[in-house]
Amino acid sequence: STQFYKWLNHLMSLHVQTKPSNCSPDWETKVLEYFKEKLKDNEAASWVPSLNDVPVHYLKANSLVKFRCFIQDMFDPEFYMGVYETVDPSSKSKVLRSGKYKDVAECGHQVDLNTKNAVTLERQTFYCVPIPGESPWVKEISFSYSCSNPARVVPSTSYAPCRHKRSYEEDEDMETQPHKQKEQLAGPQGTTDIHGSGDPKRLETEAPSSLSNAASGCSSPLDLNFPLPGEKGPACLVKVYEEWELFKVNDILEVYDCFSTSLVDPMDCTESVEEQRVHCPPASLVPRLHMLYAHRLQHNNPLLPPAASEGQSSSGFLNDVVSVRGELLGYLTHVLLGDALAAEYLILHLISTVYARRDVLPLGKFTLNLSGCPHNSTYTEQLYRVIQQLIPSSFRLGMSLHNMNNLRLVPRKDYTANRLLSGVLQLAPNTSLFLDETQLEQGQLDSTGVRNITALGNLISWQKVDYDFNYHQMEFPCNINVLIASEGKSLLPCDCHVRLQPQLAPPNLEQYISTIQVSLSPSLLNKFRIYLSLLRTLDYSISEEVTKAVEDDFVEMRKDDPQSISAEDLHRLLVVARLLSLSVGHTTLSRDRWMRAKHLETLRTNRTEQQKCVNGNEP
Amino acid sequence: MSSPSATPTKDDILCAAWSEDALTPPSRRRRTDDASTSDLQPMPTSPVTDMRSPAVQDTSLFSSPAPFSHLSDTIDMSSPLTYGTPSSRVEGTPRSGLRGTPVRQRPDLGSVRKARQVDLHSDHANGPEAPASEHSVGQKLVIWGTDVNVGTCKEKFQRFLQRFIDPSSTDDENAGLDLNEPLYMQKLEEINVVGDPVLNVNCEHLQSFDADLYRQLIAYPQEVIPTFDMAVNELFFERFPDSVIEHQIQVRPYNALKTRNMRNLNPEDIDQLITISGMVIRTSQLIPEMQEAFFRCQVCAFSTRVEVDRGRIAEPAVCRNCNTTHSMALIHNRSIFSDKQMIKLQESPEDMPAGQTPHTTVVYAHNDLVDKVQPGDRVNITGIYRAVPIRLNPRQSNVKSVYKTHIDAIHFRKTHEKRLHGLDEEAEEKLFTEERVRTLRELAAKPDVYERLSSALAPSIYEHEDIKKGILLQLFGGTRKDFSQTGRGGFRAEINILLCGDPGTSKSQLLQYVYNLVPRGQYTSGKGSSAVGLTAYVMKDPETRQLVLQTGALVLSDNGICCIDEFDKMSDSTRSVLHEVMEQQTLSIAKAGIICQLNARTSVLAAANPVESQWNPKKTTIENIQLPHTLLSRFDLIFLMLDPQDEAYDRRLAHHLVSLYYQSEEQLEEEFLDMAMLKDYVAYARSYIEPRLSEEASQALIKAYVDMRKIGSGRGMVSAYPRQLESLIRLAEAHAKVRFSDKVETIDVEEAKRLHREALKQSATDPRTGFVDISILTTGMSATARKRKEELAQALKRLIQSKGKVPTMKYQQLFDDLRAQSDVAITKDMFEEALQALTDEDYLTVTGKTVRLL
């Protein structure tokens, strides 16, 4: 209830301001425990305004907010005044204060650092951005979830367009503001205005997306360092007070923070101008958050409970997995112009994930190359839109020569500004990367282009990206599903190549696809989304008996024709069998599934063989 | 400035100075005892309070007047004996002796120049950590905030300098010194001769000599190091009273025992002496920092000097001579400046946990330490860790709750710099705990250690036992031999391996694994790399306009392994640079005026695919991969990775792969040695084990070589060259290293022979005859093929001669005639080869479709 949120905020401010001296030492941990306990309750958590939905200038300082984000960079740890003493200049009375969850020491008092009570503590700063490539539907749904609570809906008529005058301090009725704002911004993008400085009249008349464009256009060209071009949303400096070693770059988190905007920027002459810009950007652009509690997200699908351990609710879903799969197969077959085999492989691809690594070898990845996509048409774009509708986060990279030669794919350390310049390949786990090779034309790749292609190759083969630290490279393992759409066989390595064989040729592709999309009911669409995210989290095993059967089968196949199946083919066959079993909700391999996997593979290879005969020169 | 109870304005200045003092972080101040020093609280109080304090006495240890020491309870820490405050630098006096030698300020220690001393016995118990020995000496005075007594500390340090002997020292800093004489006295002598007034003190020595003094040094470097300075200068000028040195000797401690990772720094380390390792990523321009400001009164020209205290100048508001207010003006070119440089240090990539970004730290270098390091250098820095609060506004007393941290560097030590003495591998010697060494030794003692290690190598890749063994030996490498004295130069110790075989036989995976295993590995693909990327290129720095040498993969993997995938796709010019690297282990560069030879003592692990998509067993290795034989002969081992195509193998392979896909990680871990263990094992053997050939082993090697030569000579072929003997020696040495043995024994030779033979069998077998023929690799053609080529040429010549005196012939006609005459099938290629051979003999020429006799 609103009461609860109010109460939480009150507690927060208490927590921030109280002097630890008159409380027991474990008071703080107790309070944190209590917060965590409360927030586990989904109901309560939904009351906390989310920075993903609510613009920064609607939040009150020192209030509780949450933020679904991606760790883009980690700054150096900093030392701060954990506990310090202030002296009131008039009364000379000394007060102990806590420096936790704050940027600036108490103003208006003389700070005395020379007491035995003072403690210096350490904290770490993460630079966080919204999850790169998050699909619009994810934003929409998580946004509507937080709005769905009837108690919070306030008639939008009561809303007065005087935002620009609001300051953090005067906003007493703040907790009612966020959702008013939401109604304003409930566009399909769910974008948020990152500046509070827009012209109020324009705010009222223009569409939200153009608003943020305009706002970012007129602001200083501070690069917020989003991995993907065209991304929007708040970037935050998250201060972490404990266990920062547990987090890694590229993790996705949901953090519960104390929101803070110090209006003053520190004077500091030791850093270069660039570094200062990056590490201390204006708080109005990059708000500071003080982390109370965070959990790592395994996925960002709002339709599923955040952690896999809470899978009880999903077990019911597993019962009708087969029917959902059937529906999905039908849908994708339509999208792929009637090619059921390609649709089958596309499903396998969409539920694949790197589930383990054996020394350098990532297991479970399933890079798919869909060749035979028509050139010079918007088909690949349409296809991407369909996939984007199904997957929580994805990105389409047009592999045009210009892009390859100019884009920064691999993140690079900028030592002048002392930050990690993001690149397109800095993506969260389980993001789908859609490579559109139909856009590649003949021409010269320059050295950047060669490096970019190599990086893509490394990503596909080893599921790792070597970040460029100028003096050395550092390997960051990743888990990105790569789908390559191409005319002929792709120039990049891939696990599996499927030649698209359209069964029908609609005169107007665009219209055809949009008709299919429109005819899909929202509830079914949501089922698809749950299906694809859920199956990734399942465990899998192979029984002794089936292992034996697989071995026999392999030996038998090799006996007839040693060329027919190589070790690599067996690798792929095992992955296909695994994904095929999982796609129907089976967590062990059965003989039937194995035969089915073999059958699929035969169909697929026959198709490429045929193609070879037709074209003669395709490798 | 002479009297503390001067004008009120004066008081204000002092107050400002004291509140500045208050801005050091609390962890530092916490150690003060509340009860005793409450009066000394550096609050903005009047200096009179200080004077009233019973705990404070005039503790100036030296009788000479201290003209500028305005508070009587302080001693000037920066000037030993307080003889020479900076302003007393008198020109013209003889530049020798303690009095004559100027003091160089030490901005590295911060500018706390006045350290108050406190009587410990006044009315309180001293700090809990203060040792009892302090009392027994009878000295009661300690520097405020510490348990350091100047007199005792000095005495102890002098004792250390005079007595410390380290006979077992291997420290290269001490090279050339008599290890049985007091080490640091010799160094003082060196200073007298060389005139470089810096004394580097290894903290490890100090710790072993006097642990308590060491503790004080670590905890209170700001106070202890100036005391050391005093001590050493007294000692020095006592011994060498006539010595002329630039300035008084400065003590620079290094190797503060816990050499730490940047990540482990925490608030407890503030103001302590620390040593951390890292890589320099940026250096700033030189920053002149004012040490002493010079003021002159614009009314009466009276001048005064004010020392800079923590970046602040207390500008005199009143001229002391004429009492005019605000008449003092700063004269820049008479002020004294010191050099300062900001250095950004990043933690070494090895120290970083996976998935996190590296931390950086700011380091300030002062005076002669400026420009000592360049970006890219790996260094160990010893210095004082500082934390300074950030002011929100210089005019307000508000502070941000965050501190800025930096390190004031006292000593730099480059870790990868080529040291004067000894091989430079020592520098990167990894330190192993005793426990770790014990486990490694235990492992080495096992009879099957070789098999164990080779199976631990890339467990996900199935079988190929011999290839893994070969790579294992490559990881260890042979013993480096230096014959440069006799003019022969060094022998290559690195083992080069080439893997060729069908695509998709996990060659790349093997390369990736090795690249991840070795600390200085580089991975490049022949397709993407140019000669420049492999070697080095010269670049102009846009800022400094300096030419900078950027090193490529081969130089970067010096002492490591350079993995080159798709070796066959490499352009010829790129491949040509490998010739020098793979035999001479150096790389010559002559570009843009930079001519140099870089070390590239790298092992090459390359993988090549056959030119046709599949390996053709009917062709030789050279024909299959189309690489120049000059390059191939530089590989010690050439392996073929082919599908063995037999049922039992298939079954094992299938089992292996299936289990790969469902066993959990933990299950698999148990079966093999983990990667970290393997890494340590290799690193240990590489740095500590240097096997030499035993007599039997030499005999065995000779025999093996002679045998190899014999095999061929029976059929008129050469089957071994001295290069093969060198390979055998390297392999045998590497195998001895695997066993942690200092001697190469017969078993090592046996294994080397076996492996070498296996590799040869695979790669140098003549597919036509089935014999091993080394000339396939050394000349690119088997002896039988060469013989057949000659025969054909002769046959063609005879054919032409039989035709009588015709000056020209039709090409096609001749080809058909030869085919009709011959009883073996002759291809067009063979025919052309024969024609070419005759052309070379100047017997005929071929122009277009006609053959003309000469």
mmCIF file of C-alpha atoms in Angstrom, chain A residues 171-417:
data_model
loop_
_atom_site.group_PDB
_atom_site.id
_atom_site.type_symbol
_atom_site.label_atom_id
_atom_site.label_comp_id
_atom_site.label_asym_id
_atom_site.label_seq_id
_atom_site.Cartn_x
_atom_site.Cartn_y
_atom_site.Cartn_z
ATOM 1 C CA ASP A 171 8.175 17.534 -3.121
ATOM 2 C CA GLU A 172 6.275 16.370 -0.130
ATOM 3 C CA ASP A 173 3.673 14.425 -2.051
ATOM 4 C CA MET A 174 6.314 12.732 -4.077
ATOM 5 C CA GLU A 175 5.147 9.204 -3.698
ATOM 6 C CA THR A 176 2.048 9.940 -5.685
ATOM 7 C CA GLN A 177 3.940 11.486 -8.538
ATOM 8 C CA PRO A 178 5.674 8.613 -10.242
ATOM 9 C CA HIS A 179 2.625 6.951 -11.694
ATOM 10 C CA LYS A 180 1.182 10.197 -12.866
ATOM 11 C CA GLN A 181 4.294 10.557 -14.836
ATOM 12 C CA LYS A 182 3.891 7.077 -16.121
ATOM 13 C CA GLU A 183 0.610 7.845 -17.688
ATOM 14 C CA GLN A 184 2.336 10.615 -19.453
ATOM 15 C CA LEU A 185 5.027 8.416 -20.747
ATOM 16 C CA ALA A 186 3.171 5.196 -21.294
ATOM 17 C CA GLY A 187 4.261 5.068 -24.871
ATOM 18 C CA PRO A 188 5.366 1.815 -26.423
ATOM 19 C CA GLN A 189 8.996 2.611 -25.720
ATOM 20 C CA GLY A 190 8.423 3.427 -22.108
ATOM 21 C CA THR A 191 11.301 5.792 -22.461
ATOM 22 C CA THR A 192 12.162 8.152 -19.741
ATOM 23 C CA ASP A 193 13.360 11.636 -19.910
ATOM 24 C CA ILE A 194 16.784 11.772 -18.477
ATOM 25 C CA HIS A 195 16.945 15.490 -18.014
ATOM 26 C CA GLY A 196 14.680 17.594 -15.951
ATOM 27 C CA SER A 197 15.302 20.630 -18.024
ATOM 28 C CA GLY A 198 12.875 20.247 -20.876
ATOM 29 C CA ASP A 199 10.506 22.995 -21.775
ATOM 30 C CA PRO A 200 7.247 22.237 -19.965
ATOM 31 C CA LYS A 201 5.040 23.159 -22.887
ATOM 32 C CA ARG A 202 6.797 20.823 -25.166
ATOM 33 C CA LEU A 203 6.522 18.163 -22.563
ATOM 34 C CA GLU A 204 2.808 18.372 -22.754
ATOM 35 C CA THR A 205 2.387 18.436 -26.467
ATOM 36 C CA GLU A 206 5.004 16.152 -27.871
ATOM 37 C CA ALA A 207 5.236 12.422 -27.954
ATOM 38 C CA PRO A 208 7.468 11.030 -25.271
ATOM 39 C CA SER A 209 10.039 9.490 -27.573
ATOM 40 C CA SER A 210 10.644 12.674 -29.468
ATOM 41 C CA LEU A 211 10.818 14.454 -26.184
ATOM 42 C CA SER A 212 13.779 12.543 -24.958
ATOM 43 C CA ASN A 213 15.397 12.902 -28.330
ATOM 44 C CA ALA A 214 15.005 16.605 -28.197
ATOM 45 C CA ALA A 215 16.219 16.738 -24.671
ATOM 46 C CA SER A 216 19.295 14.703 -25.328
ATOM 47 C CA GLY A 217 19.938 16.710 -28.447
ATOM 48 C CA CYS A 218 20.179 19.973 -26.634
ATOM 49 C CA SER A 219 22.103 18.742 -23.641
ATOM 50 C CA SER A 220 25.857 18.629 -23.370
ATOM 51 C CA PRO A 221 27.350 15.861 -25.442
ATOM 52 C CA LEU A 222 28.207 13.718 -22.451
ATOM 53 C CA ASP A 223 28.470 10.197 -23.727
ATOM 54 C CA LEU A 224 26.533 7.999 -21.358
ATOM 55 C CA ASN A 225 28.384 5.021 -22.743
ATOM 56 C CA PHE A 226 25.541 2.715 -23.654
ATOM 57 C CA PRO A 227 26.737 -0.453 -25.336
ATOM 58 C CA LEU A 228 24.230 -0.201 -28.158
ATOM 59 C CA PRO A 229 23.623 2.812 -30.360
ATOM 60 C CA GLY A 230 20.307 4.582 -29.916
ATOM 61 C CA GLU A 231 19.719 3.403 -26.365
ATOM 62 C CA LYS A 232 17.958 5.598 -23.863
ATOM 63 C CA GLY A 233 17.393 5.607 -20.174
ATOM 64 C CA PRO A 234 19.114 6.695 -17.052
ATOM 65 C CA ALA A 235 22.705 5.765 -16.390
ATOM 66 C CA CYS A 236 23.534 5.601 -12.713
ATOM 67 C CA LEU A 237 26.509 5.493 -10.453
ATOM 68 C CA VAL A 238 25.663 2.790 -7.964
ATOM 69 C CA LYS A 239 27.644 2.844 -4.745
ATOM 70 C CA VAL A 240 28.059 -0.619 -3.335
ATOM 71 C CA TYR A 241 28.739 -1.011 0.331
ATOM 72 C CA GLU A 242 29.273 -4.702 0.751
ATOM 73 C CA GLU A 243 30.276 -7.807 -1.141
ATOM 74 C CA TRP A 244 31.137 -5.956 -4.310
ATOM 75 C CA GLU A 245 33.460 -8.792 -5.297
ATOM 76 C CA LEU A 246 30.394 -10.887 -6.029
ATOM 77 C CA PHE A 247 29.356 -8.759 -8.964
ATOM 78 C CA LYS A 248 30.876 -8.869 -12.384
ATOM 79 C CA VAL A 249 30.917 -6.611 -15.362
ATOM 80 C CA ASN A 250 27.967 -7.427 -17.665
ATOM 81 C CA ASP A 251 25.819 -8.831 -14.871
ATOM 82 C CA ILE A 252 22.228 -7.781 -14.859
ATOM 83 C CA LEU A 253 20.850 -6.764 -11.508
ATOM 84 C CA GLU A 254 17.852 -5.443 -9.806
ATOM 85 C CA VAL A 255 19.078 -3.053 -7.174
ATOM 86 C CA TYR A 256 17.186 -1.412 -4.373
ATOM 87 C CA ASP A 257 18.840 1.841 -3.607
ATOM 88 C CA CYS A 258 18.750 4.977 -1.708
ATOM 89 C CA PHE A 259 18.347 7.611 -4.358
ATOM 90 C CA SER A 260 20.581 10.609 -3.946
ATOM 91 C CA THR A 261 21.220 13.676 -6.003
ATOM 92 C CA SER A 262 23.807 15.932 -4.593
ATOM 93 C CA LEU A 263 23.597 19.199 -6.384
ATOM 94 C CA VAL A 264 27.172 20.094 -5.729
ATOM 95 C CA ASP A 265 29.980 18.789 -7.804
ATOM 96 C CA PRO A 266 33.231 18.258 -6.047
ATOM 97 C CA MET A 267 36.260 20.356 -6.782
ATOM 98 C CA ASP A 268 39.079 18.179 -7.715
ATOM 99 C CA CYS A 269 42.199 19.174 -9.487
ATOM 100 C CA THR A 270 43.990 15.863 -9.575
ATOM 101 C CA GLU A 271 41.978 14.397 -12.394
ATOM 102 C CA SER A 272 41.993 15.396 -15.990
ATOM 103 C CA VAL A 273 38.985 17.174 -17.403
ATOM 104 C CA GLU A 274 37.876 14.086 -19.297
ATOM 105 C CA GLU A 275 38.168 11.903 -16.279
ATOM 106 C CA GLN A 276 36.257 14.308 -14.144
ATOM 107 C CA ARG A 277 33.486 14.443 -16.708
ATOM 108 C CA VAL A 278 33.147 10.712 -16.682
ATOM 109 C CA HIS A 279 33.566 9.976 -13.014
ATOM 110 C CA CYS A 280 31.661 12.911 -11.634
ATOM 111 C CA PRO A 281 29.020 13.719 -14.224
ATOM 112 C CA PRO A 282 26.291 16.099 -13.106
ATOM 113 C CA ALA A 283 23.961 14.289 -10.773
ATOM 114 C CA SER A 284 20.997 15.491 -12.775
ATOM 115 C CA LEU A 285 22.254 13.452 -15.715
ATOM 116 C CA VAL A 286 23.703 10.508 -13.903
ATOM 117 C CA PRO A 287 22.061 10.102 -10.519
ATOM 118 C CA ARG A 288 23.879 8.464 -7.653
ATOM 119 C CA LEU A 289 22.322 5.430 -6.062
ATOM 120 C CA HIS A 290 23.405 3.907 -2.793
ATOM 121 C CA MET A 291 22.800 0.215 -2.851
ATOM 122 C CA LEU A 292 20.897 -1.324 -0.006
ATOM 123 C CA TYR A 293 20.242 -4.623 -1.565
ATOM 124 C CA ALA A 294 20.632 -6.211 -4.989
ATOM 125 C CA HIS A 295 20.023 -9.503 -6.617
ATOM 126 C CA ARG A 296 21.481 -10.785 -9.819
ATOM 127 C CA LEU A 297 18.826 -11.483 -12.418
ATOM 128 C CA GLN A 298 19.003 -14.673 -14.411
ATOM 129 C CA HIS A 299 16.732 -13.185 -17.011
ATOM 130 C CA ASN A 300 14.846 -9.982 -17.459
ATOM 131 C CA ASN A 301 11.568 -11.488 -18.496
ATOM 132 C CA PRO A 302 8.931 -9.804 -16.350
ATOM 133 C CA LEU A 303 6.498 -12.671 -16.948
ATOM 134 C CA LEU A 304 8.618 -15.037 -14.914
ATOM 135 C CA PRO A 305 9.614 -14.899 -11.263
ATOM 136 C CA PRO A 306 13.078 -13.350 -11.010
ATOM 137 C CA ALA A 307 14.978 -16.356 -9.706
ATOM 138 C CA ALA A 308 14.895 -19.877 -11.074
ATOM 139 C CA SER A 309 14.649 -21.287 -7.591
ATOM 140 C CA GLU A 310 11.168 -19.919 -7.388
ATOM 141 C CA GLY A 311 10.161 -22.173 -10.198
ATOM 142 C CA GLN A 312 7.153 -23.709 -8.443
ATOM 143 C CA SER A 313 4.793 -21.469 -10.288
ATOM 144 C CA SER A 314 6.349 -22.473 -13.556
ATOM 145 C CA SER A 315 5.997 -26.199 -12.982
ATOM 146 C CA GLY A 316 2.363 -25.893 -13.914
ATOM 147 C CA PHE A 317 3.371 -24.333 -17.134
ATOM 148 C CA LEU A 318 5.507 -27.304 -18.060
ATOM 149 C CA ASN A 319 2.382 -29.373 -18.474
ATOM 150 C CA ASP A 320 1.234 -27.586 -21.545
ATOM 151 C CA VAL A 321 4.727 -27.075 -22.928
ATOM 152 C CA VAL A 322 4.027 -29.373 -25.838
ATOM 153 C CA SER A 323 0.980 -27.469 -26.971
ATOM 154 C CA VAL A 324 2.757 -24.119 -26.666
ATOM 155 C CA ARG A 325 5.632 -25.535 -28.654
ATOM 156 C CA GLY A 326 3.209 -26.629 -31.354
ATOM 157 C CA GLU A 327 1.675 -23.186 -31.538
ATOM 158 C CA LEU A 328 5.080 -21.522 -31.611
ATOM 159 C CA LEU A 329 6.269 -23.860 -34.346
ATOM 160 C CA GLY A 330 3.234 -23.002 -36.403
ATOM 161 C CA TYR A 331 3.739 -19.305 -35.861
ATOM 162 C CA LEU A 332 7.407 -19.381 -36.774
ATOM 163 C CA THR A 333 6.708 -21.568 -39.794
ATOM 164 C CA HIS A 334 4.404 -18.868 -41.087
ATOM 165 C CA VAL A 335 6.993 -16.228 -40.391
ATOM 166 C CA LEU A 336 9.670 -18.264 -42.165
ATOM 167 C CA LEU A 337 7.442 -18.436 -45.221
ATOM 168 C CA GLY A 338 6.230 -21.950 -44.570
ATOM 169 C CA ASP A 339 9.570 -23.582 -43.862
ATOM 170 C CA ALA A 340 8.839 -25.892 -40.933
ATOM 171 C CA LEU A 341 12.360 -27.277 -40.645
ATOM 172 C CA ALA A 342 13.880 -23.820 -40.343
ATOM 173 C CA ALA A 343 11.228 -22.981 -37.751
ATOM 174 C CA GLU A 344 12.173 -26.078 -35.778
ATOM 175 C CA TYR A 345 15.831 -25.058 -35.764
ATOM 176 C CA LEU A 346 14.938 -21.503 -34.874
ATOM 177 C CA ILE A 347 13.162 -22.721 -31.742
ATOM 178 C CA LEU A 348 16.219 -24.775 -30.793
ATOM 179 C CA HIS A 349 18.371 -21.729 -31.314
ATOM 180 C CA LEU A 350 16.153 -19.475 -29.237
ATOM 181 C CA ILE A 351 16.263 -21.742 -26.180
ATOM 182 C CA SER A 352 19.989 -22.422 -26.378
ATOM 183 C CA THR A 353 22.324 -21.089 -23.697
ATOM 184 C CA VAL A 354 25.894 -21.695 -22.614
ATOM 185 C CA TYR A 355 25.295 -23.897 -19.594
ATOM 186 C CA ALA A 356 28.884 -24.848 -18.841
ATOM 187 C CA ARG A 357 32.439 -24.482 -20.036
ATOM 188 C CA ARG A 358 34.976 -27.225 -20.324
ATOM 189 C CA ASP A 359 38.372 -25.566 -20.281
ATOM 190 C CA VAL A 360 38.047 -23.288 -23.304
ATOM 191 C CA LEU A 361 35.046 -24.963 -24.846
ATOM 192 C CA PRO A 362 31.632 -23.428 -24.191
ATOM 193 C CA LEU A 363 28.908 -26.052 -24.066
ATOM 194 C CA GLY A 364 25.356 -25.560 -25.184
ATOM 195 C CA LYS A 365 25.805 -22.696 -27.607
ATOM 196 C CA PHE A 366 23.902 -23.067 -30.847
ATOM 197 C CA THR A 367 24.701 -20.411 -33.396
ATOM 198 C CA LEU A 368 22.299 -20.624 -36.281
ATOM 199 C CA ASN A 369 22.920 -19.447 -39.807
ATOM 200 C CA LEU A 370 19.738 -18.952 -41.813
ATOM 201 C CA SER A 371 20.862 -18.666 -45.397
ATOM 202 C CA GLY A 372 18.719 -18.002 -48.385
ATOM 203 C CA CYS A 373 17.242 -14.811 -46.995
ATOM 204 C CA PRO A 374 16.177 -12.599 -49.859
ATOM 205 C CA HIS A 375 18.582 -9.794 -50.579
ATOM 206 C CA ASN A 376 17.382 -6.213 -50.984
ATOM 207 C CA SER A 377 14.220 -6.692 -49.038
ATOM 208 C CA THR A 378 13.075 -5.863 -45.576
ATOM 209 C CA TYR A 379 12.564 -9.518 -44.770
ATOM 210 C CA THR A 380 15.474 -9.768 -42.321
ATOM 211 C CA GLU A 381 14.194 -6.709 -40.548
ATOM 212 C CA GLN A 382 10.717 -8.198 -40.311
ATOM 213 C CA LEU A 383 12.188 -11.424 -39.019
ATOM 214 C CA TYR A 384 14.109 -9.537 -36.376
ATOM 215 C CA ARG A 385 10.956 -7.760 -35.257
ATOM 216 C CA VAL A 386 9.260 -11.102 -34.766
ATOM 217 C CA ILE A 387 12.162 -12.370 -32.679
ATOM 218 C CA GLN A 388 12.314 -9.167 -30.696
ATOM 219 C CA GLN A 389 8.671 -9.719 -29.807
ATOM 220 C CA LEU A 390 9.576 -13.060 -28.249
ATOM 221 C CA ILE A 391 12.928 -12.460 -26.542
ATOM 222 C CA PRO A 392 13.554 -10.140 -23.576
ATOM 223 C CA SER A 393 16.678 -8.559 -25.016
ATOM 224 C CA SER A 394 18.083 -8.577 -28.499
ATOM 225 C CA PHE A 395 19.990 -6.465 -30.975
ATOM 226 C CA ARG A 396 20.125 -6.435 -34.748
ATOM 227 C CA LEU A 397 23.497 -5.626 -36.232
ATOM 228 C CA GLY A 398 23.444 -4.831 -39.910
ATOM 229 C CA MET A 399 26.779 -6.115 -41.160
ATOM 230 C CA SER A 400 27.178 -3.444 -43.795
ATOM 231 C CA LEU A 401 30.710 -2.547 -44.795
ATOM 232 C CA HIS A 402 30.272 0.851 -43.274
ATOM 233 C CA ASN A 403 29.164 -0.627 -39.954
ATOM 234 C CA MET A 404 31.950 -3.165 -39.908
ATOM 235 C CA ASN A 405 34.580 -0.546 -40.624
ATOM 236 C CA ASN A 406 33.260 2.054 -38.232
ATOM 237 C CA LEU A 407 31.409 0.492 -35.338
ATOM 238 C CA ARG A 408 33.178 -0.245 -32.110
ATOM 239 C CA LEU A 409 32.202 -3.818 -31.413
ATOM 240 C CA VAL A 410 34.743 -4.596 -28.734
ATOM 241 C CA PRO A 411 34.804 -2.457 -25.588
ATOM 242 C CA ARG A 412 37.992 -0.479 -25.184
ATOM 243 C CA LYS A 413 39.570 1.087 -22.155
ATOM 244 C CA ASP A 414 39.921 4.817 -22.493
ATOM 245 C CA TYR A 415 42.793 5.726 -20.245
ATOM 246 C CA THR A 416 42.316 9.450 -20.676
ATOM 247 C CA ALA A 417 38.889 9.337 -19.140
#
